[in-house]
């Protein structure tokens, strides 16, 4: 059973490097828990010959805020 929350929200941060090579991207927005992968995720996995039986729940976030930063010439 999946519990519904009144205001589900998620944040995702991806960072790479350090010092003058530091770069990051942060996304925040409303989220929902799904019982199965979205069709586009299943299709993308199939293109790479992958299956997704190991995941019993998925989180879908719709970004409302996106922030990125790269020191110097760093790239994600």
PDB file of C-alpha atoms in Angstrom:
ATOM      1  CA  UNK A   1       0.000   0.000   0.000  1.00  0.00           C
ATOM      2  CA  UNK A   2       1.262   3.460  -0.888  1.00  0.00           C
ATOM      3  CA  UNK A   3       0.528   6.263   1.553  1.00  0.00           C
ATOM      4  CA  UNK A   4      -0.509   9.619   0.157  1.00  0.00           C
ATOM      5  CA  UNK A   5       1.083  12.696   1.710  1.00  0.00           C
ATOM      6  CA  UNK A   6      -0.525  16.150   1.615  1.00  0.00           C
ATOM      7  CA  UNK A   7       2.462  17.849  -0.057  1.00  0.00           C
ATOM      8  CA  UNK A   8       5.013  15.378  -1.473  1.00  0.00           C
ATOM      9  CA  UNK A   9       8.211  17.136  -2.559  1.00  0.00           C
ATOM     10  CA  UNK A  10      11.602  15.820  -3.667  1.00  0.00           C
ATOM     11  CA  UNK A  11      15.083  17.193  -4.238  1.00  0.00           C
ATOM     12  CA  UNK A  12      17.765  15.673  -6.447  1.00  0.00           C
ATOM     13  CA  UNK A  13      21.388  16.831  -6.384  1.00  0.00           C
ATOM     14  CA  UNK A  14      24.130  15.594  -8.730  1.00  0.00           C
ATOM     15  CA  UNK A  15      27.683  16.771  -8.003  1.00  0.00           C
ATOM     16  CA  UNK A  16      31.019  16.169  -9.674  1.00  0.00           C
ATOM     17  CA  UNK A  17      34.592  17.204  -8.956  1.00  0.00           C
ATOM     18  CA  UNK A  18      35.920  19.510  -6.287  1.00  0.00           C
ATOM     19  CA  UNK A  19      37.644  22.839  -5.840  1.00  0.00           C
ATOM     20  CA  UNK A  20      38.006  24.730  -9.109  1.00  0.00           C
ATOM     21  CA  UNK A  21      36.512  21.743 -10.995  1.00  0.00           C
ATOM     22  CA  UNK A  22      33.303  21.551  -8.923  1.00  0.00           C
ATOM     23  CA  UNK A  23      29.977  21.320 -10.772  1.00  0.00           C
ATOM     24  CA  UNK A  24      26.433  20.522  -9.619  1.00  0.00           C
ATOM     25  CA  UNK A  25      22.808  20.429 -10.680  1.00  0.00           C
ATOM     26  CA  UNK A  26      19.891  20.543  -8.243  1.00  0.00           C
ATOM     27  CA  UNK A  27      16.227  19.961  -9.112  1.00  0.00           C
ATOM     28  CA  UNK A  28      13.245  20.294  -6.757  1.00  0.00           C
ATOM     29  CA  UNK A  29       9.554  19.733  -7.259  1.00  0.00           C
ATOM     30  CA  UNK A  30       6.417  17.784  -6.438  1.00  0.00           C
ATOM     31  CA  UNK A  31       6.827  14.020  -6.455  1.00  0.00           C
ATOM     32  CA  UNK A  32       4.685  10.914  -6.526  1.00  0.00           C
ATOM     33  CA  UNK A  33       5.363   7.243  -5.871  1.00  0.00           C
ATOM     34  CA  UNK A  34       4.414   4.873  -8.684  1.00  0.00           C
ATOM     35  CA  UNK A  35       3.927   1.096  -8.546  1.00  0.00           C
ATOM     36  CA  UNK A  36       5.582   0.621 -11.949  1.00  0.00           C
ATOM     37  CA  UNK A  37       8.023   2.448 -14.171  1.00  0.00           C
ATOM     38  CA  UNK A  38       6.560   4.951 -16.609  1.00  0.00           C
ATOM     39  CA  UNK A  39       6.272   3.666 -20.179  1.00  0.00           C
ATOM     40  CA  UNK A  40       9.096   5.916 -21.377  1.00  0.00           C
ATOM     41  CA  UNK A  41      11.444   4.507 -18.706  1.00  0.00           C
ATOM     42  CA  UNK A  42      10.606   0.907 -19.638  1.00  0.00           C
ATOM     43  CA  UNK A  43      11.124   1.734 -23.333  1.00  0.00           C
ATOM     44  CA  UNK A  44      14.485   3.404 -22.667  1.00  0.00           C
ATOM     45  CA  UNK A  45      15.676   0.410 -20.621  1.00  0.00           C
ATOM     46  CA  UNK A  46      14.595  -1.972 -23.397  1.00  0.00           C
ATOM     47  CA  UNK A  47      16.656  -0.002 -25.958  1.00  0.00           C
ATOM     48  CA  UNK A  48      19.742  -0.854 -23.879  1.00  0.00           C
ATOM     49  CA  UNK A  49      18.710  -4.487 -23.399  1.00  0.00           C
ATOM     50  CA  UNK A  50      17.855  -3.946 -19.726  1.00  0.00           C
ATOM     51  CA  UNK A  51      14.928  -5.034 -17.600  1.00  0.00           C
ATOM     52  CA  UNK A  52      13.750  -3.409 -14.384  1.00  0.00           C
ATOM     53  CA  UNK A  53      12.389  -6.247 -12.182  1.00  0.00           C
ATOM     54  CA  UNK A  54      14.495  -5.179  -9.186  1.00  0.00           C
ATOM     55  CA  UNK A  55      12.506  -1.972  -8.581  1.00  0.00           C
ATOM     56  CA  UNK A  56       9.203  -2.344  -6.744  1.00  0.00           C
ATOM     57  CA  UNK A  57       8.426   1.397  -6.604  1.00  0.00           C
ATOM     58  CA  UNK A  58       9.384   4.460  -8.625  1.00  0.00           C
ATOM     59  CA  UNK A  59       9.454   8.146  -7.767  1.00  0.00           C
ATOM     60  CA  UNK A  60       8.433  10.660 -10.430  1.00  0.00           C
ATOM     61  CA  UNK A  61       9.405  14.270  -9.762  1.00  0.00           C
ATOM     62  CA  UNK A  62       8.238  17.211 -11.868  1.00  0.00           C
ATOM     63  CA  UNK A  63      10.965  19.848 -11.441  1.00  0.00           C
ATOM     64  CA  UNK A  64       9.761  23.329 -10.540  1.00  0.00           C
ATOM     65  CA  UNK A  65      13.186  24.666  -9.550  1.00  0.00           C
ATOM     66  CA  UNK A  66      16.460  23.868 -11.288  1.00  0.00           C
ATOM     67  CA  UNK A  67      19.814  25.288 -10.214  1.00  0.00           C
ATOM     68  CA  UNK A  68      23.189  24.551 -11.784  1.00  0.00           C
ATOM     69  CA  UNK A  69      26.691  25.698 -11.019  1.00  0.00           C
ATOM     70  CA  UNK A  70      30.065  25.018 -12.612  1.00  0.00           C
ATOM     71  CA  UNK A  71      33.343  26.438 -11.283  1.00  0.00           C
ATOM     72  CA  UNK A  72      35.716  27.269 -14.101  1.00  0.00           C
ATOM     73  CA  UNK A  73      35.203  25.003 -17.106  1.00  0.00           C
ATOM     74  CA  UNK A  74      33.727  22.047 -15.172  1.00  0.00           C
ATOM     75  CA  UNK A  75      30.908  20.229 -16.951  1.00  0.00           C
ATOM     76  CA  UNK A  76      28.458  17.547 -15.813  1.00  0.00           C
TER      77      UNK A  76
END
